[in-house]
XYZ file of C-alpha atoms in Angstrom:
657
model
C 111.125 131.880 103.824
C 114.015 132.977 101.636
C 116.776 135.004 103.320
C 119.569 136.813 101.505
C 122.777 136.497 103.508
C 126.408 137.466 102.959
C 129.896 137.002 104.290
C 132.817 139.215 103.478
C 136.597 139.265 103.364
C 138.447 142.258 104.766
C 142.135 143.132 104.459
C 142.616 144.750 107.858
C 145.661 146.067 109.718
C 146.135 146.027 113.515
C 144.690 149.210 115.093
C 144.331 150.979 111.756
C 141.200 152.559 113.203
C 140.105 154.690 110.266
C 141.147 152.170 107.623
C 139.516 149.224 109.359
C 136.332 151.208 110.024
C 136.079 152.415 106.421
C 136.543 148.912 105.026
C 133.835 147.575 107.338
C 131.561 150.434 106.311
C 132.172 149.634 102.644
C 131.188 146.006 103.304
C 127.970 147.086 105.046
C 127.043 149.508 102.280
C 127.759 146.911 99.580
C 125.564 144.383 101.398
C 122.774 146.939 101.785
C 122.860 147.742 98.064
C 122.531 144.028 97.347
C 119.543 143.900 99.737
C 121.315 141.507 102.095
C 119.519 140.881 105.392
C 122.380 139.261 107.358
C 126.074 140.160 107.025
C 128.872 138.253 108.764
C 132.161 140.158 109.157
C 135.460 138.396 110.028
C 136.713 137.806 113.567
C 138.189 140.813 115.433
C 137.730 142.891 112.300
C 137.504 146.212 114.149
C 140.939 145.990 115.774
C 142.553 143.484 113.435
C 143.259 139.913 114.517
C 147.047 140.153 114.867
C 147.325 142.811 117.593
C 149.141 140.345 119.879
C 150.158 142.016 123.179
C 148.608 145.295 122.054
C 145.370 143.612 123.153
C 146.527 144.215 126.734
C 146.342 148.006 126.292
C 143.122 149.274 127.938
C 142.689 152.112 125.448
C 142.483 149.530 122.622
C 139.264 148.105 124.059
C 137.844 151.618 124.522
C 138.755 152.659 120.979
C 137.311 149.461 119.494
C 134.034 150.123 121.304
C 134.046 153.691 119.997
C 134.458 152.431 116.415
C 131.644 149.911 116.943
C 129.234 152.626 118.086
C 130.260 154.795 115.129
C 129.279 151.939 112.824
C 126.046 150.874 114.552
C 123.933 153.687 113.000
C 125.028 152.477 109.544
C 123.251 149.116 109.931
C 119.837 150.216 108.720
C 117.641 147.229 107.833
C 120.485 144.722 108.151
C 121.800 142.371 110.843
C 125.593 142.604 111.126
C 128.131 140.654 113.182
C 131.170 142.729 114.214
C 134.346 141.356 115.820
C 136.156 143.168 118.659
C 137.812 142.565 122.061
C 135.603 143.311 125.095
C 136.562 143.704 128.746
C 134.033 142.213 131.168
C 134.458 141.766 134.921
C 138.228 142.131 134.706
C 138.693 139.633 131.857
C 139.192 140.214 128.140
C 137.029 138.296 125.660
C 137.147 137.830 121.901
C 133.616 138.919 121.075
C 131.139 139.161 118.247
C 128.802 142.130 118.602
C 125.399 141.506 117.027
C 123.855 144.681 115.640
C 120.472 144.940 113.940
C 118.831 147.910 112.290
C 120.903 150.451 114.196
C 120.753 148.741 117.600
C 123.251 146.643 119.552
C 121.438 143.409 120.392
C 124.065 141.493 122.359
C 127.634 140.213 122.553
C 128.769 136.637 121.969
C 132.234 135.830 123.417
C 134.306 133.031 121.931
C 134.147 129.768 123.906
C 136.924 127.753 122.230
C 140.162 129.714 121.824
C 142.800 128.898 119.217
C 145.884 127.911 121.178
C 148.135 125.933 118.829
C 150.830 126.833 116.342
C 150.566 130.421 115.107
C 147.585 131.105 117.383
C 148.073 132.272 120.949
C 144.607 133.511 121.910
C 144.646 132.283 125.551
C 147.528 134.687 126.183
C 145.134 137.600 125.680
C 141.592 136.290 125.993
C 139.576 134.189 128.403
C 137.304 131.434 127.074
C 133.628 132.063 127.833
C 131.860 129.198 129.643
C 129.188 127.371 127.640
C 125.554 128.257 128.412
C 126.516 131.214 130.623
C 124.636 134.490 130.001
C 125.242 137.753 131.844
C 124.531 141.473 131.459
C 127.142 144.084 130.493
C 126.685 147.805 130.871
C 127.879 149.981 127.996
C 127.190 153.707 127.972
C 124.767 153.182 130.906
C 122.681 150.653 128.971
C 122.611 146.925 129.774
C 123.108 144.364 127.012
C 123.164 140.561 127.157
C 126.593 138.963 126.853
C 127.316 135.253 126.701
C 126.383 132.034 124.974
C 123.495 133.689 123.156
C 121.388 132.956 120.154
C 118.960 135.460 118.735
C 115.355 135.469 117.567
C 114.588 138.069 114.899
C 110.896 137.940 114.042
C 110.987 134.152 114.228
C 114.343 133.742 112.460
C 116.888 132.229 114.855
C 120.599 132.998 114.508
C 123.556 131.471 116.383
C 127.354 131.526 116.225
C 130.392 129.328 115.846
C 133.376 131.674 116.063
C 136.344 130.366 114.043
C 138.049 127.739 116.262
C 134.686 126.646 117.673
C 133.779 125.014 114.372
C 137.024 123.007 114.408
C 136.454 121.720 117.961
C 135.083 118.236 118.667
C 132.329 119.747 120.810
C 131.389 122.439 118.316
C 128.495 124.687 119.412
C 126.493 123.818 116.315
C 125.075 120.707 117.977
C 123.565 122.709 120.817
C 122.358 125.388 118.417
C 120.592 122.761 116.308
C 118.757 121.476 119.374
C 117.483 125.004 119.925
C 116.061 125.300 116.418
C 118.636 127.703 115.028
C 118.032 128.577 111.382
C 121.345 130.235 110.490
C 124.838 129.880 111.957
C 127.354 132.669 111.433
C 131.067 131.906 111.620
C 133.247 135.041 111.833
C 136.784 133.732 111.361
C 140.428 134.707 111.160
C 141.633 131.451 109.626
C 145.235 131.541 108.400
C 146.295 130.027 105.095
C 147.912 126.598 105.023
C 148.256 124.152 102.142
C 145.092 122.093 101.719
C 143.211 123.878 104.498
C 140.414 125.048 102.240
C 139.238 121.455 101.867
C 138.788 121.212 105.644
C 136.838 124.457 105.741
C 134.538 123.275 102.990
C 133.992 120.127 105.021
C 132.968 121.707 108.311
C 130.805 124.343 106.583
C 128.861 122.016 104.285
C 128.708 119.129 106.768
C 127.676 121.498 109.545
C 124.867 122.879 107.424
C 123.714 119.312 106.676
C 124.063 117.848 110.166
C 122.400 120.826 111.845
C 119.893 121.512 109.019
C 120.817 125.190 108.898
C 122.144 127.897 106.674
C 125.837 128.496 107.374
C 127.886 131.640 106.612
C 131.666 131.564 107.033
C 133.696 134.770 106.625
C 137.446 135.310 106.787
C 140.185 137.900 106.686
C 142.392 138.170 103.603
C 145.980 139.257 102.978
C 149.048 139.734 105.124
C 147.472 141.431 108.086
C 150.376 141.737 110.499
C 153.521 139.955 109.274
C 153.902 136.167 109.364
C 150.336 135.020 108.795
C 148.640 135.186 105.406
C 144.849 134.984 105.307
C 143.357 133.599 102.108
C 139.747 134.802 102.417
C 137.258 132.490 100.745
C 133.768 133.191 102.097
C 131.612 130.052 102.220
C 127.817 129.902 102.319
C 126.038 126.562 102.596
C 122.562 125.289 103.376
C 121.310 121.791 104.067
C 124.600 120.221 103.017
C 124.894 122.139 99.739
C 127.528 124.780 99.027
C 125.675 127.819 97.704
C 128.477 130.338 97.358
C 132.242 130.525 97.571
C 134.070 133.831 97.673
C 137.373 134.545 96.007
C 140.624 133.565 97.698
C 143.931 135.460 97.706
C 142.186 138.579 96.456
C 144.057 141.889 96.394
C 140.808 143.778 97.017
C 140.375 145.272 100.477
C 136.711 144.329 100.657
C 134.772 141.536 98.977
C 131.152 140.696 99.787
C 129.797 137.287 98.772
C 126.062 136.704 99.030
C 123.509 133.969 98.468
C 119.927 133.060 99.347
C 119.014 130.490 101.971
C 115.703 128.654 102.008
C 115.015 128.631 105.751
C 111.728 126.750 105.525
C 113.332 123.904 103.600
C 115.881 123.408 106.398
C 113.141 123.550 109.034
C 111.189 120.812 107.291
C 114.288 118.618 107.131
C 115.058 119.328 110.780
C 111.529 118.319 111.746
C 111.968 115.021 109.908
C 115.275 114.163 111.586
C 114.916 115.589 115.120
C 113.358 113.390 117.772
C 114.339 115.475 120.812
C 112.204 118.148 122.392
C 113.503 121.626 121.591
C 115.461 123.315 124.401
C 114.039 126.549 125.759
C 116.902 128.751 126.927
C 117.331 132.453 127.487
C 117.763 134.313 124.241
C 117.417 137.831 122.915
C 113.765 138.641 122.310
C 114.372 141.919 120.482
C 112.106 142.186 117.444
C 113.222 144.417 114.601
C 111.873 145.388 111.243
C 114.049 143.681 108.685
C 112.723 142.623 105.328
C 113.890 139.009 105.203
C 111.801 137.917 102.253
C 113.370 137.937 98.789
C 111.722 137.100 95.455
C 111.644 133.446 94.443
C 113.266 134.424 91.141
C 116.511 135.289 92.954
C 116.847 131.867 94.544
C 118.822 130.530 91.581
C 121.521 133.178 91.858
C 124.730 131.503 92.953
C 127.731 133.667 93.743
C 130.778 131.431 93.541
C 134.295 132.391 92.544
C 136.145 129.119 91.976
C 139.183 129.612 89.761
C 140.389 126.974 87.301
C 143.578 126.463 89.287
C 141.625 125.425 92.396
C 140.601 122.218 90.642
C 143.867 121.621 88.755
C 146.625 119.117 89.466
C 148.948 121.855 90.702
C 146.858 123.397 93.474
C 149.760 123.465 95.941
C 152.035 125.232 93.464
C 149.315 127.765 92.668
C 148.537 128.331 96.354
C 152.220 128.884 97.081
C 152.545 131.499 94.332
C 149.372 133.328 95.303
C 149.827 133.210 99.067
C 153.423 134.449 99.059
C 152.763 137.039 96.339
C 149.847 138.455 98.336
C 151.925 138.333 101.516
C 154.766 140.274 99.902
C 152.450 142.850 98.339
C 150.736 143.594 101.645
C 153.998 143.554 103.595
C 155.658 146.146 101.351
C 152.661 148.487 101.354
C 151.817 148.176 105.054
C 155.453 148.759 106.042
C 155.628 151.741 103.627
C 158.656 150.367 101.780
C 159.425 151.487 98.226
C 160.054 148.032 96.833
C 162.145 144.889 97.173
C 165.892 144.195 97.144
C 167.311 140.703 96.543
C 170.877 139.417 96.521
C 170.510 137.325 93.354
C 172.966 134.430 93.223
C 171.749 132.588 90.142
C 170.420 129.756 92.284
C 166.874 128.533 92.885
C 166.254 130.293 96.194
C 167.030 133.873 95.220
C 165.481 133.389 91.764
C 162.271 132.152 93.396
C 162.155 135.147 95.751
C 162.647 137.553 92.839
C 159.933 135.852 90.773
C 157.501 135.987 93.693
C 158.071 139.757 93.903
C 157.121 140.055 90.241
C 154.092 137.821 90.731
C 152.921 140.110 93.532
C 152.766 142.955 91.019
C 151.309 140.811 88.211
C 148.490 139.379 90.317
C 147.635 142.801 91.741
C 147.560 144.430 88.291
C 145.486 141.597 86.846
C 142.841 141.947 89.544
C 142.908 145.655 90.341
C 144.090 147.105 87.038
C 147.182 149.283 86.729
C 145.553 152.280 88.395
C 144.225 150.094 91.197
C 147.711 148.722 91.808
C 149.204 152.211 91.954
C 146.452 153.356 94.301
C 147.216 150.497 96.709
C 150.886 151.546 96.568
C 150.148 155.259 96.753
C 153.047 155.829 99.161
C 155.479 155.024 96.308
C 155.356 158.361 94.488
C 157.778 157.359 91.733
C 155.493 154.680 90.251
C 152.411 156.878 89.979
C 153.408 158.169 86.509
C 154.562 154.808 85.124
C 152.568 153.220 82.324
C 152.836 149.450 82.750
C 153.752 146.682 85.173
C 157.179 146.190 83.592
C 158.132 149.766 84.425
C 156.791 149.389 87.959
C 158.723 146.122 88.415
C 161.908 147.783 87.191
C 161.483 150.498 89.794
C 160.355 148.283 92.670
C 162.564 145.170 92.287
C 166.339 145.596 92.598
C 168.770 142.690 92.363
C 172.536 142.382 92.704
C 174.877 139.548 91.738
C 177.921 139.753 94.008
C 180.717 137.730 92.464
C 183.925 136.288 93.881
C 186.627 134.217 92.234
C 184.525 131.193 93.260
C 181.495 132.328 91.256
C 180.788 130.671 87.925
C 179.841 132.159 84.587
C 176.717 129.963 84.595
C 175.272 131.481 87.771
C 176.017 135.023 86.568
C 174.182 134.401 83.314
C 171.298 132.729 85.141
C 171.006 135.680 87.531
C 171.081 138.151 84.657
C 168.372 136.198 82.822
C 166.126 135.995 85.919
C 166.427 139.757 86.425
C 165.514 140.325 82.782
C 162.505 137.989 82.967
C 161.195 139.655 86.104
C 161.868 143.174 84.840
C 164.110 143.897 87.839
C 166.929 146.431 87.933
C 170.126 144.355 87.883
C 173.560 145.105 89.327
C 176.687 142.975 88.969
C 179.760 143.657 91.074
C 182.773 141.816 92.471
C 183.580 141.629 96.202
C 187.063 140.057 95.987
C 188.743 143.261 97.156
C 186.434 143.408 100.181
C 187.240 139.785 101.005
C 190.952 140.368 100.637
C 190.800 143.205 103.159
C 188.842 141.079 105.651
C 191.323 138.216 105.282
C 194.313 140.505 105.786
C 192.829 141.724 109.059
C 192.006 138.186 110.216
C 195.346 136.690 109.197
C 197.158 139.488 110.986
C 195.221 138.745 114.160
C 195.753 134.982 113.834
C 199.360 135.352 112.725
C 198.854 132.688 110.079
C 197.739 132.287 106.475
C 194.170 131.026 106.144
C 193.843 127.923 103.929
C 190.972 125.788 102.682
C 192.222 122.602 104.301
C 192.369 124.275 107.730
C 189.792 127.104 107.647
C 187.058 125.842 105.310
C 183.989 127.055 107.226
C 185.474 130.457 108.042
C 186.532 131.070 104.429
C 183.071 130.127 103.174
C 181.212 132.202 105.730
C 183.214 135.380 105.228
C 182.227 135.386 101.549
C 178.535 135.146 102.363
C 178.815 137.795 105.093
C 180.785 140.152 102.867
C 177.771 140.299 100.568
C 175.576 141.648 103.359
C 176.770 145.258 103.784
C 176.472 146.352 100.153
C 173.030 144.829 99.654
C 171.860 146.495 102.868
C 173.145 149.811 101.510
C 170.981 149.379 98.409
C 167.948 148.623 100.550
C 168.590 151.574 102.857
C 169.148 154.095 100.078
C 166.046 152.955 98.213
C 163.975 152.643 101.430
C 163.164 149.171 100.168
C 162.577 145.819 101.832
C 165.577 143.491 101.782
C 164.423 139.896 101.357
C 166.271 136.962 102.909
C 166.657 134.018 100.539
C 167.178 130.973 102.769
C 164.625 128.139 102.839
C 163.284 125.867 105.572
C 165.530 122.903 104.738
C 168.598 125.084 105.225
C 167.140 126.408 108.482
C 166.701 122.855 109.785
C 170.415 122.100 109.543
C 171.857 125.607 109.768
C 173.108 125.524 106.167
C 172.936 129.288 105.892
C 175.437 131.920 106.903
C 174.182 134.199 109.639
C 174.340 137.782 108.326
C 174.847 136.367 104.846
C 171.886 134.895 102.957
C 169.875 135.376 106.150
C 170.026 139.167 105.761
C 166.578 140.667 105.343
C 163.422 141.944 106.943
C 161.247 139.020 105.848
C 162.041 135.555 104.488
C 159.425 134.724 101.818
C 160.549 131.116 101.331
C 161.698 130.488 104.911
C 158.590 128.401 105.549
C 158.986 125.998 102.622
C 161.278 123.008 102.110
C 163.842 122.876 99.322
C 162.362 119.764 97.739
C 158.980 121.421 97.155
C 160.708 124.623 96.081
C 162.488 122.712 93.307
C 159.177 121.123 92.316
C 157.530 124.559 92.167
C 160.503 125.928 90.254
C 160.228 123.254 87.548
C 156.495 123.917 87.271
C 157.176 127.647 86.946
C 159.700 127.042 84.164
C 157.159 125.034 82.164
C 153.717 126.343 83.120
C 153.292 128.719 86.030
C 150.099 130.456 87.148
C 147.782 131.918 84.537
C 147.878 135.504 85.765
C 151.663 135.854 85.725
C 154.293 136.206 83.018
C 156.401 133.124 82.171
C 159.973 132.762 83.434
C 162.009 130.871 80.791
C 165.187 131.870 82.648
C 164.309 129.290 85.301
C 165.566 126.586 82.949
C 169.029 128.166 83.098
C 168.914 128.076 86.893
C 167.889 124.411 86.846
C 170.868 123.504 84.647
C 173.228 123.760 87.628
C 172.859 121.686 90.828
C 172.124 123.781 93.942
C 175.432 125.178 95.166
C 176.618 127.897 97.517
C 179.663 128.566 95.270
C 181.764 129.431 98.298
C 184.631 126.973 97.704
C 187.043 127.119 94.737
C 185.332 126.079 91.498
C 187.791 123.172 91.149
C 186.123 121.516 94.168
C 182.713 121.347 92.392
C 180.819 122.200 95.577
C 177.118 121.285 95.750
C 174.596 121.599 98.588
C 173.669 117.929 98.531
C 177.316 116.822 98.714
C 177.737 119.039 101.764
C 174.547 117.777 103.383
C 172.594 114.908 101.853
C 169.957 114.677 99.094
C 167.340 117.338 99.816
C 164.575 114.785 99.385
C 166.059 112.692 102.193
C 166.728 115.750 104.357
C 163.099 116.808 104.078
C 161.860 113.306 104.895
C 164.023 113.202 108.021
C 162.886 116.701 109.007
C 159.212 115.729 108.767
C 159.714 112.601 110.848
C 162.012 114.155 113.447
C 160.449 117.591 113.893
C 156.851 117.406 112.738
C 156.169 113.820 113.839
C 158.495 113.933 116.906
C 160.193 110.616 116.135
C 163.518 109.519 117.650
C 166.600 108.856 115.465
C 165.966 105.107 115.633
C 162.306 105.552 114.707
C 163.297 107.764 111.757
C 165.682 105.079 110.566
C 163.078 102.316 110.861
C 160.558 104.294 108.817
C 162.994 105.350 106.084
C 164.760 102.000 105.895
C 161.526 100.484 104.653
C 161.652 102.739 101.598
C 162.591 101.097 98.269
C 165.107 103.940 97.810
C 166.938 103.093 101.045
C 170.553 104.273 100.854
C 173.542 102.793 102.650
C 174.287 106.316 103.928
C 170.861 106.640 105.569
C 172.103 106.071 109.113
C 174.876 108.663 108.755
C 172.441 111.169 107.211
C 170.021 110.823 110.139
C 172.873 111.292 112.616
C 174.081 114.352 110.695
C 170.580 115.828 110.617
C 170.008 115.512 114.362
C 173.425 116.924 115.239
C 173.093 119.863 112.886
C 169.506 120.507 114.020
C 170.540 120.715 117.681
C 173.575 122.891 117.052
C 171.726 125.481 115.022
C 168.709 126.492 117.068
C 170.461 129.811 117.760
C 170.335 130.522 114.038
C 166.631 129.733 113.784
C 166.048 132.162 116.669
C 167.658 134.916 114.574
C 166.205 134.236 111.136
C 163.997 136.876 109.552
C 160.269 136.175 110.019
C 158.916 133.729 107.454
C 155.415 133.388 106.050
C 153.500 130.534 107.658
C 152.501 128.052 104.938
C 151.933 124.642 106.542
C 152.160 122.565 109.719
C 155.909 121.992 109.291
C 157.083 125.485 110.216
C 160.339 125.777 112.151
C 159.641 129.293 113.412
C 160.558 129.222 117.138
C 158.387 132.226 117.915
C 155.109 130.824 116.623
C 155.354 127.109 115.968
C 158.423 125.038 116.876
C 160.066 125.903 120.195
C 163.347 124.139 120.913
C 166.153 124.654 123.474
C 169.110 126.663 122.218
C 171.477 124.511 124.282
C 170.780 120.816 124.974
C 172.419 117.381 124.980
C 172.042 116.886 121.242
C 170.254 113.499 121.423
C 173.620 111.859 122.081
C 172.139 108.784 123.812
C 169.588 108.344 121.039
C 172.217 108.754 118.310
C 174.495 106.235 120.025
C 171.600 103.780 120.009
C 171.191 104.335 116.263
C 174.926 103.951 115.601
C 174.944 100.608 117.423
C 171.978 99.229 115.504
C 172.752 96.381 113.142
């Protein structure tokens, strides 16, 4: 028996009822045109995954159910798995509604809830007990709800919902014992570096170990703010990957299909299974669905694997594509007219500006110019423009805000970056503003402020003085101001609050400076295929990272103020990600061939700065989640704002010989 199946990616938005419904309908209609028999939609696709505490609102559950029943009649001759929240006996469950040929067959609640890092499902949902089946009444009709699997004219279908496939006790084992032919996995799996390899593993290995067909679907895009979904439908059978859908797509809906040889899996299961099959309660609804497809179609493989996914620079490519997609969706879903960046001539702000341009380049490459403008239909001014350069010039605005401490090199680098990206560029001087602030402060203090006595205050006022004017630009243009600080700076508080932290979103706030420099060098020499080159990056790289807040005669650099970024990032990983003490950090790093005599002092400095600056991390603009080293206190790394500062542990390190 050959079955044509499909998974799809959807770019949904929390409680965008009409938009979400129409995108689901488009997926169903596309699958029907392709004569698909089974379609797996992503997790919670009716409401959107990122509703957070909106899930507590009773009318949300009622509206989601209304949308489901509006869509049910559209499922002629196809089995479809919809995701939505369902209230049952006073508890809320993350459910998959199974619909076949215009009829609701049953509801499968999620048993293993995602509860770590960016996921907080137990706050809203209850986990459904394994093997429990009950009845739920909807519109005066009873439907089965629970740990169900389904028998459609002899074809057996079961579920692993997102997190369940990652769990050690994944449901697939029990499903295999019950002779399941196809497992559907509706997911909302966020992007993280290297995560796709893990997904490929549990999908292909699951299909082999359980001798089944396996369909994994996922959301795509920046759905609700911090999290970026990368899509990437996966279809496997008997240990072989049959189809892989596109990742980081700018399309709202993508359906990926393939054909599964059910009989082949059954034969293999019969050879390897020694246990008696379990006979448990299951849906016995029989429907008329034409499962059989011509043998000639069995060779059709629908895989979209880009060259970059097998290159040596996968992480750099993923970073570009994830953040570009995140920015594109953020600006359109927040109805902003573009981006504003305070462009200093350094790596951080240049990277943010380039990522804005890549968002437009990638969208135009995939959707075409008219498709890009349609996605940004709220920006009326770009609808008559004729190319991406013109759109970039309208949508990306940069300003270099000089003081007497700014160098000619950074001005020229900033100007070149703006030219390369096509951004509108402004260059102004804020010395008069600073002078006025200092006059007020010196009058209050009744003393002259000097560098030897007031270093931090004199640096910070320069960074803060740049905030008001750049906010004015953003406000007047109704554009999104982007913060330009990175994760390494966040770890030690090397960023001025209300200075370079100004912004509504921090595109590079989730990435360390060491990788950012690596990406920057790659961008200056190669870069992704679907984006214009940025030769100006070489100018930026000519000057060591510097805040340029002290007099030029002092030759200020970030690494002189702190420590080498490579070392800082190593300490951060050990101390924050791996939860090691100062002494343990020292023991690990002292074994390195590059051990430095300053290592002990750098570790002490890191821990002290980390502890003193939690209040800053609490106030930073939201950052895109990119890996398991996030410092975001709201979703990943909670830390006390006031604490002892590891003083006993640091004393132990200081006394080590």
